[in-house]
Every structure is written in structure tokens, then in C-alpha cells.
Short mmCIF file of C-alpha atoms in Angstrom, two decimals:
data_model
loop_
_atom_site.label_atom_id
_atom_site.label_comp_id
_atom_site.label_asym_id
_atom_site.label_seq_id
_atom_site.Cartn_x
_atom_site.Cartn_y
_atom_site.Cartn_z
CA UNK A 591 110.75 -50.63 35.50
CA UNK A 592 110.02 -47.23 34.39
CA UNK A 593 109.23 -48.18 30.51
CA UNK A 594 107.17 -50.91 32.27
CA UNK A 595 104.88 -48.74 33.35
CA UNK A 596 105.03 -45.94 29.93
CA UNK A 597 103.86 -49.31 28.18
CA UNK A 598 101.42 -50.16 30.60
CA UNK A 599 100.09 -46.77 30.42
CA UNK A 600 99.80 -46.88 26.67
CA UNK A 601 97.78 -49.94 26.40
CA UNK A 602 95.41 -47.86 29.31
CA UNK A 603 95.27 -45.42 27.48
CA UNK A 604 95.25 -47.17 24.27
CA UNK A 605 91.86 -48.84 25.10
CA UNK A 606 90.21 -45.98 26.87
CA UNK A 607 90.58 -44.36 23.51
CA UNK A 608 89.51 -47.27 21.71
CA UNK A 609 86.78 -47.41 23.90
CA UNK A 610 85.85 -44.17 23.99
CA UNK A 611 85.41 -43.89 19.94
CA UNK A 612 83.44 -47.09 20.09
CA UNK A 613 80.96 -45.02 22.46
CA UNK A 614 80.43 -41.83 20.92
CA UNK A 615 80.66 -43.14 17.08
CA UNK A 616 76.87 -43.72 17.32
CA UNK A 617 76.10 -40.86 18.44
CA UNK A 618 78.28 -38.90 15.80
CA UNK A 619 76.72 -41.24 13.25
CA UNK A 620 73.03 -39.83 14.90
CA UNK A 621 74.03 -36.42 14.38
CA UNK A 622 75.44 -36.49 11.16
CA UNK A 623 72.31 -38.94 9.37
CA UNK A 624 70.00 -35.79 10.76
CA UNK A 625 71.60 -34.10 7.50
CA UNK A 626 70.83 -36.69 4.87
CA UNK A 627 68.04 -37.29 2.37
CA UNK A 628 65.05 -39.16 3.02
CA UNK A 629 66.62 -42.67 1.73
CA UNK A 630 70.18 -41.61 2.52
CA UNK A 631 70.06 -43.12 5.66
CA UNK A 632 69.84 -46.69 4.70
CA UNK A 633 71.21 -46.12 1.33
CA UNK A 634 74.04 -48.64 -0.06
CA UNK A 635 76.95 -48.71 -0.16
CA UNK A 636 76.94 -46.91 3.09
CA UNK A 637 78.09 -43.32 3.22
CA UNK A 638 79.00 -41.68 6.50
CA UNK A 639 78.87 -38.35 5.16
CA UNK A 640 76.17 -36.94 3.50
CA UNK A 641 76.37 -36.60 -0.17
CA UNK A 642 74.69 -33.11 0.70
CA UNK A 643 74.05 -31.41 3.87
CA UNK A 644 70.47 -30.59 4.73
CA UNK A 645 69.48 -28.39 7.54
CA UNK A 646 66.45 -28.27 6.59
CA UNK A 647 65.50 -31.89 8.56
CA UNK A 648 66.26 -29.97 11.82
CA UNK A 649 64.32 -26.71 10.79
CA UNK A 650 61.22 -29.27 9.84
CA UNK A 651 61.42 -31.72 12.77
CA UNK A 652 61.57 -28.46 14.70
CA UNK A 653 59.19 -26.87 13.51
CA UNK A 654 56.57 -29.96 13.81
CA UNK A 655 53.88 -29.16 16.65
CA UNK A 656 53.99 -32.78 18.06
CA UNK A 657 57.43 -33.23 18.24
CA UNK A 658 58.42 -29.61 20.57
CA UNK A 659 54.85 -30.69 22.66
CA UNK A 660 56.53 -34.35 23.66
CA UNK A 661 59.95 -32.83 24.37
CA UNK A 662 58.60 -30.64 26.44
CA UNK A 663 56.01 -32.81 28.06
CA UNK A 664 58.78 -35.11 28.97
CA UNK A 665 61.53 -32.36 29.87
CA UNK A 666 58.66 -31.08 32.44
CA UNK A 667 57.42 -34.55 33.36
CA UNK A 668 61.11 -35.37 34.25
CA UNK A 669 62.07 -32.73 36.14
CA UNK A 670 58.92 -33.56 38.35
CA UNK A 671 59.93 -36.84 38.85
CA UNK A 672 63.29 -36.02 39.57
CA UNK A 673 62.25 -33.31 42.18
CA UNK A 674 59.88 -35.64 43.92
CA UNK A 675 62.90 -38.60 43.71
CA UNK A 676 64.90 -37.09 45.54
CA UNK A 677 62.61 -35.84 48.47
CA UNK A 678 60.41 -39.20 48.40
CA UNK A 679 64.03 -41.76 48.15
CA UNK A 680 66.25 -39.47 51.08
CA UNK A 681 63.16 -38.69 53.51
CA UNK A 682 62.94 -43.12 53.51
CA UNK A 683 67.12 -43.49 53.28
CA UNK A 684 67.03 -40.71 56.17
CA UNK A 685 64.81 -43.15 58.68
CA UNK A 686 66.68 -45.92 57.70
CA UNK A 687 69.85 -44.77 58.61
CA UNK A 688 69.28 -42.73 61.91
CA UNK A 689 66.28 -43.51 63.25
CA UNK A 690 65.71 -46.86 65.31
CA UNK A 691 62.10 -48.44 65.31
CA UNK A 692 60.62 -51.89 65.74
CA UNK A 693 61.24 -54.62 62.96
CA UNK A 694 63.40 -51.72 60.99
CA UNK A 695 66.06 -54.78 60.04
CA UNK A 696 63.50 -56.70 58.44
CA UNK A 697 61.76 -53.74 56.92
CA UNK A 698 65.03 -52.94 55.31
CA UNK A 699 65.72 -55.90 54.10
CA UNK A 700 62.50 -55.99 52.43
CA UNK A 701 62.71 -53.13 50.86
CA UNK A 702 66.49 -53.81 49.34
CA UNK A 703 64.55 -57.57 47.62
CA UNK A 704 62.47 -55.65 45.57
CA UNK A 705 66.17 -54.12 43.77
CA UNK A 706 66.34 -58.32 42.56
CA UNK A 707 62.57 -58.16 41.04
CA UNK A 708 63.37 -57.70 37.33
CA UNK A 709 60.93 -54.58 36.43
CA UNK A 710 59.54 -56.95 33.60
CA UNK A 711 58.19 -58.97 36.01
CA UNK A 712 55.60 -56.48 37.69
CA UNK A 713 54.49 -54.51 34.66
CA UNK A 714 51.01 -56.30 34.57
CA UNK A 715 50.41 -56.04 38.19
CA UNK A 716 51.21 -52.34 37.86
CA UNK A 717 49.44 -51.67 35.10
CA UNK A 718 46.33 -53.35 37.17
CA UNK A 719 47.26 -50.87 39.84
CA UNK A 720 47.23 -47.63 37.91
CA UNK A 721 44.52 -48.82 36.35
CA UNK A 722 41.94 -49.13 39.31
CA UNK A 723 43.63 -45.83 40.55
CA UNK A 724 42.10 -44.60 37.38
CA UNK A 725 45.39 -43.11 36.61
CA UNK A 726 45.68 -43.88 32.92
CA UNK A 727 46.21 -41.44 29.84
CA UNK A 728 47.77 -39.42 32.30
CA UNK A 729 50.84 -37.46 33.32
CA UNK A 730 50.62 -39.11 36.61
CA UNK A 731 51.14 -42.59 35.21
CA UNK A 732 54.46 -41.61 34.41
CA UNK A 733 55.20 -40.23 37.46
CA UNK A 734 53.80 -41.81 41.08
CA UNK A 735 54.56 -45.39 40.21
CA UNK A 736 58.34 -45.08 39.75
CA UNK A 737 58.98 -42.46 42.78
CA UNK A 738 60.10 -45.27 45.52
CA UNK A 739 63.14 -46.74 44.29
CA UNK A 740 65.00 -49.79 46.60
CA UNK A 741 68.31 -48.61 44.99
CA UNK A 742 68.05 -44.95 45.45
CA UNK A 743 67.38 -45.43 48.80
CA UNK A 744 69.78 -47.78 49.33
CA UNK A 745 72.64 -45.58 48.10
CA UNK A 746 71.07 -41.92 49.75
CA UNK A 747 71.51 -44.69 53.11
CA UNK A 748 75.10 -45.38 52.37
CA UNK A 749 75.56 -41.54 51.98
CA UNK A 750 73.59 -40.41 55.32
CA UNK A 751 75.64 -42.94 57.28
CA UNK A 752 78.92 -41.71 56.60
CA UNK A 753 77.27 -38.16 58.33
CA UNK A 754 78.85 -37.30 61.54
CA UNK A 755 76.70 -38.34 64.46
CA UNK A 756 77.44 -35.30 66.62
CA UNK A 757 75.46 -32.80 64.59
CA UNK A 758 72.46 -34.33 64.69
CA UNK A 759 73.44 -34.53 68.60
CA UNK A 760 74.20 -30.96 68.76
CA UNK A 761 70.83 -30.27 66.72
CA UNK A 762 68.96 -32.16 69.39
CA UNK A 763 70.69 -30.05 72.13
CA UNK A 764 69.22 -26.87 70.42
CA UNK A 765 65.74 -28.25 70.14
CA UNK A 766 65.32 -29.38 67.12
CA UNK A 767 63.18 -32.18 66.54
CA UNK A 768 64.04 -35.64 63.66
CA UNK A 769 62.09 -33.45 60.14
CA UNK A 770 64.10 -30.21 61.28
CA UNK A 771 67.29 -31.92 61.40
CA UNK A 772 66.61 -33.90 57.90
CA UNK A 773 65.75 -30.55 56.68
CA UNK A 774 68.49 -28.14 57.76
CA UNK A 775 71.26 -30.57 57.82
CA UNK A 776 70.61 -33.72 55.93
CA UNK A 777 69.30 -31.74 53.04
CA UNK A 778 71.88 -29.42 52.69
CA UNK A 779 74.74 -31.89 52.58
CA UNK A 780 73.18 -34.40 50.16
CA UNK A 781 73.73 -32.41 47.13
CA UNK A 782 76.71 -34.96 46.08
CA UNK A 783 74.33 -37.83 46.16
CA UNK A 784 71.49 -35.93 44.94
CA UNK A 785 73.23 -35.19 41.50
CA UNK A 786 74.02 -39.24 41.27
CA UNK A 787 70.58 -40.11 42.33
CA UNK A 788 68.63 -37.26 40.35
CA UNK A 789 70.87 -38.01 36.80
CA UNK A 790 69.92 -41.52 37.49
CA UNK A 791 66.62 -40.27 37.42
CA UNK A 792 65.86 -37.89 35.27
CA UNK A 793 67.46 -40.78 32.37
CA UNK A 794 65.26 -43.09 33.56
CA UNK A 795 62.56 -40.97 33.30
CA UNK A 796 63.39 -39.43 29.62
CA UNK A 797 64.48 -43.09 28.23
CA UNK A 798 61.46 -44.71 29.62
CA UNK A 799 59.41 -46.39 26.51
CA UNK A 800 57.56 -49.75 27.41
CA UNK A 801 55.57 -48.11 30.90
CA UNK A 802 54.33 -45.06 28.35
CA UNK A 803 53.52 -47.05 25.41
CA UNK A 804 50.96 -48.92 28.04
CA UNK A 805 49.69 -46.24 29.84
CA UNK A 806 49.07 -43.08 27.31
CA UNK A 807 46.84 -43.11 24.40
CA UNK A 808 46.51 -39.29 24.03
CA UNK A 809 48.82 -38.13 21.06
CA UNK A 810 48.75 -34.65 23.19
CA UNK A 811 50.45 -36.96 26.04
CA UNK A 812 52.98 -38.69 24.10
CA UNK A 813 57.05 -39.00 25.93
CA UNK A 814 59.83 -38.24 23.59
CA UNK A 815 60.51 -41.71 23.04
CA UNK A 816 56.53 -42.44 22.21
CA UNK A 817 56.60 -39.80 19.34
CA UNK A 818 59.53 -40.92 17.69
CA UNK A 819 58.43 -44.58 17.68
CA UNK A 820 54.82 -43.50 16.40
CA UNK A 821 57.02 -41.40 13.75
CA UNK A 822 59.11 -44.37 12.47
CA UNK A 823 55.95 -46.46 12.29
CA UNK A 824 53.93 -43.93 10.24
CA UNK A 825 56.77 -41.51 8.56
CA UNK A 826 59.54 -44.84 8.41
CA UNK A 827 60.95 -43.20 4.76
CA UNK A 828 61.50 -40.31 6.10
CA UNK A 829 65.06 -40.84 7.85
CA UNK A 830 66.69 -38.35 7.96
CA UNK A 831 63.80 -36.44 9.47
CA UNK A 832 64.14 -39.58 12.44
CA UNK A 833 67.35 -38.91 12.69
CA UNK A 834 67.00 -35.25 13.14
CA UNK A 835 64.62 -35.42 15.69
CA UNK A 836 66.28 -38.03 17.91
CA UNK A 837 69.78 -36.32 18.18
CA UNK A 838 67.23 -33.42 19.37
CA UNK A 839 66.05 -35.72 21.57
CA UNK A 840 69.38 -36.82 23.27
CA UNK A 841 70.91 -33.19 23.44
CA UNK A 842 69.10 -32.35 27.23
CA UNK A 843 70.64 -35.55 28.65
CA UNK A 844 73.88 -34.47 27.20
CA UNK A 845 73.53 -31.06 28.53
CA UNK A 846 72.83 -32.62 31.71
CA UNK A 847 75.83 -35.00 32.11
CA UNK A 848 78.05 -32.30 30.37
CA UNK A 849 77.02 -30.08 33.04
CA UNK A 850 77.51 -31.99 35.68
CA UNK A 851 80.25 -34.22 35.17
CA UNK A 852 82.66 -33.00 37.51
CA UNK A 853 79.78 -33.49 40.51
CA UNK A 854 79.20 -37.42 39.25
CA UNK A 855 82.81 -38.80 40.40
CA UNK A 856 83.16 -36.90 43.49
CA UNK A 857 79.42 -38.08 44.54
CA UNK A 858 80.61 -41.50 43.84
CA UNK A 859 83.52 -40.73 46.22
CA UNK A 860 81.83 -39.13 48.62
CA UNK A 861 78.81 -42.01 48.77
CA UNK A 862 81.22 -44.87 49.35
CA UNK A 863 79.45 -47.77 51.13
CA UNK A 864 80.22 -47.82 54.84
#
């Protein structure tokens, strides 16, 4: 019985390993090509290593106006829409969850079909939208439309449930009215889910290619992801210059789940549906 389970554990952990090196070899690969030659890259036979290591792709990519001006555009722009996330998705998961109103069922329900609409499916009607809003070519484009999200409301609800009923009682009991409470107690506690909700995010923010590519024209606006498209369509034979600048590119959102990692699986704990 016991070896039963030391084999079972080694094929676990077997495939988690397999799986693991699966995941991550593309992003070694990434890392590594930022070092090559111009043709290097795609050179044959292939070569993982570099016949000769060139810092000087990172130096130059760095050191390239347009490329620091979109990663920092799009660090900024995320952490906006992040922020505003967050506020905008738990104020709305907050009133579903505690307060009772007229036709709140079917409003919910409502709001949880639009997590089935593929996003594909209203990208004309929202570019209409933006568009009579006069919102193109700018910063907001990338920001107001994708604030409300079904899902992220959906699981801040599943979160605010599983809060004890008597403290918003005993908040009532000292006065304070429904924003107070959400404020002072809701708030506080949701930093579990927040760090779920605001990774989510901030990723979908920073990976985010088709909605910019529609709505900014301005080079002086262009996402991460924008630039290095526009430099693969104009600088393609440079490579290793590509591949410089989009391990640069991935290194906050590594940062970010490196930092919080610990925070993730406990706020998946923590948020389990009710």
C-alpha cells in the first residue's frame, strides 16, 4: 500500500515536472534569442544557444524612445484600469450580495449572460460605441470599456457572501449607513479577492492587442503589444532585437505573479463559491 502511493506520487510529480518544463521552455527560449544575431533567430539548423552572446540587443531595444514610451504607457494605463476594476466590479458584487431591491434576481442573471457573449462578438458594436463617444486615439479607449466585468463581479459576489452577516448588523447598530459599511469593512477584507481579481486584470489589460490595434493610431499611444507588432512588421530581420524587447515586455507580469504568488492560492481558498 505504501509503495502504492511513492509510485503514485512519482508519476504526480513526474508530470508536474514534465509539465512545468513544457511551460517555462518558451519563455527560456524568449530570453535566451534576446542574445542572438539579427538572423540567428530563425537560423538552421536550430541552435538554442547563441553562437555569441550579445547584450547589446537589450542595451539598443532599451535605449529606443518608442519602445520605454509604450511600456510605460501601458504599465500606467494598467495600473489605472486595475485600480478602477476593482472599485467599479466590488461596489456592483457588494449590492448584489447584501442589498435586496426590486427585480435584483433577474438583474443578476442578466448581468452573469453577458460572461457567455464571446468578446469577438461585440467588438464592432463597441467600436461604434467609443466611437460616437468620440473616445478614439485615446488612453480612455483602453480603459472605460473593459471596467464592468460579469465575471469579476461574479467572483467579488461569491467572496462578499461568505462575510459574516453580524458585522454589517453591528455596523448598522452604530449608525453607519450601506457606502460606510462597503467602505470600512467590505473594503478592508477583500484584499484576498482583490489580488485574484486585479492580476486578472492588470494581464488582461497588458496582453490586450486586437481592442488597441482598432482604437489607437497615435505612435505616441501605442500598448506594449502594438509596438512590438508594428516592430516585427517594419524591423522583421531584426530578431534578436524582437526578442529582446518582448522578454522586456513580459518581465512586469512576472514580477507581478512572482510577487504575489503566495496571495493567488489562498484568495482562491478564501473565495470558494457558497
Amino acid at each position: 500500500m505504501v509503495r502504492g502511493n511513492a509510485v503514485g506520487k512519482a508519476i504526480v510529480y513526474s508530470i508536474g515536472f514534465l509539465v512545468s518544463i513544457v511551460s517555462i521552455f518558451p519563455l527560456v527560449w524568449l530570453a535566451i534569442a534576446g542574445f542572438k544575431g539579427k538572423t540567428e533567430v530563425v537560423a538552421t539548423p536550430f541552435r538554442f544557444f547563441p553562437e555569441k552572446w550579445l547584450i547589446s540587443n537589450y542595451i539598443t531595444i532599451l535605449s529606443d524612445e518608442a519602445f520605454s514610451r509604450s511600456l510605460l504607457i501601458t504599465f500606467i494605463g494598467a495600473v489605472i484600469f486595475t485600480v478602477f476594476t476593482l472599485l467599479i466590479n466590488s461596489m456592483a458584487a457588494y449590492v448584489f450580495a447584501r442589498l435586496e431591491f426590486r427585480f435584483k434576481r433577474i438583474l443578476w442573471v442578466y448581468v452573469i449572460m453577458t460572461m457567455f457573449i464571446p468578446s469577438m462578438a461585440i467588438l464592432v458594436t463597441s467600436f461604434i460605441v467609443v466611437s460616437k463617444m468620440n473616445l478614439l486615439d485615446t488612453i480612455a479607449v483602453l480603459i472605460l470599456p473593459g471596467l464592468a466585468s460579469a465575471a469579476h463581479m461574479f467572483f467579488m459576489r461569491q467572496f462578499y457572501l461568505n462575510i459574516p452577516v453580524s458585522l454589517e448588523e453591528a455596523a448598522m447598530i452604530d449608525g453607519a449607513d450601506r457606502f460606510k459599511i462597503y467602505l470600512y469593512i467590505f473594503l478592508p477584507l477583500s484584499y484576498p479577492v482583490f489580488v485574484i481579481v486585479g492580476i486578472a486584470a492588470f494581464l488582461g489589460y497588458w496582453n490586450s492587442f486586437i481592442w488597441p490595434t482598432m482604437t489607437i493610431t497615435s505612435p505616441e499611444l501605442y500598448q506594449i503589444m502594438q509596438y512590438l507588432a508594428t516592430f516585427r512588421s517594419e524591423r522583421g530581420s531584426e530578431m534578436g532585437l524582437l526578442m529582446a524587447g518582448s522578454t522586456l515586455s513580459a518581465i512586469p507580469t512576472i514580477v507581478l505573479f512572482l510577487f504575489f504568488q503566495k496571495h493567488i492560492m489562498k484568495g482562491i481558498k478564501i473565495s470558494g463559491l457558497k
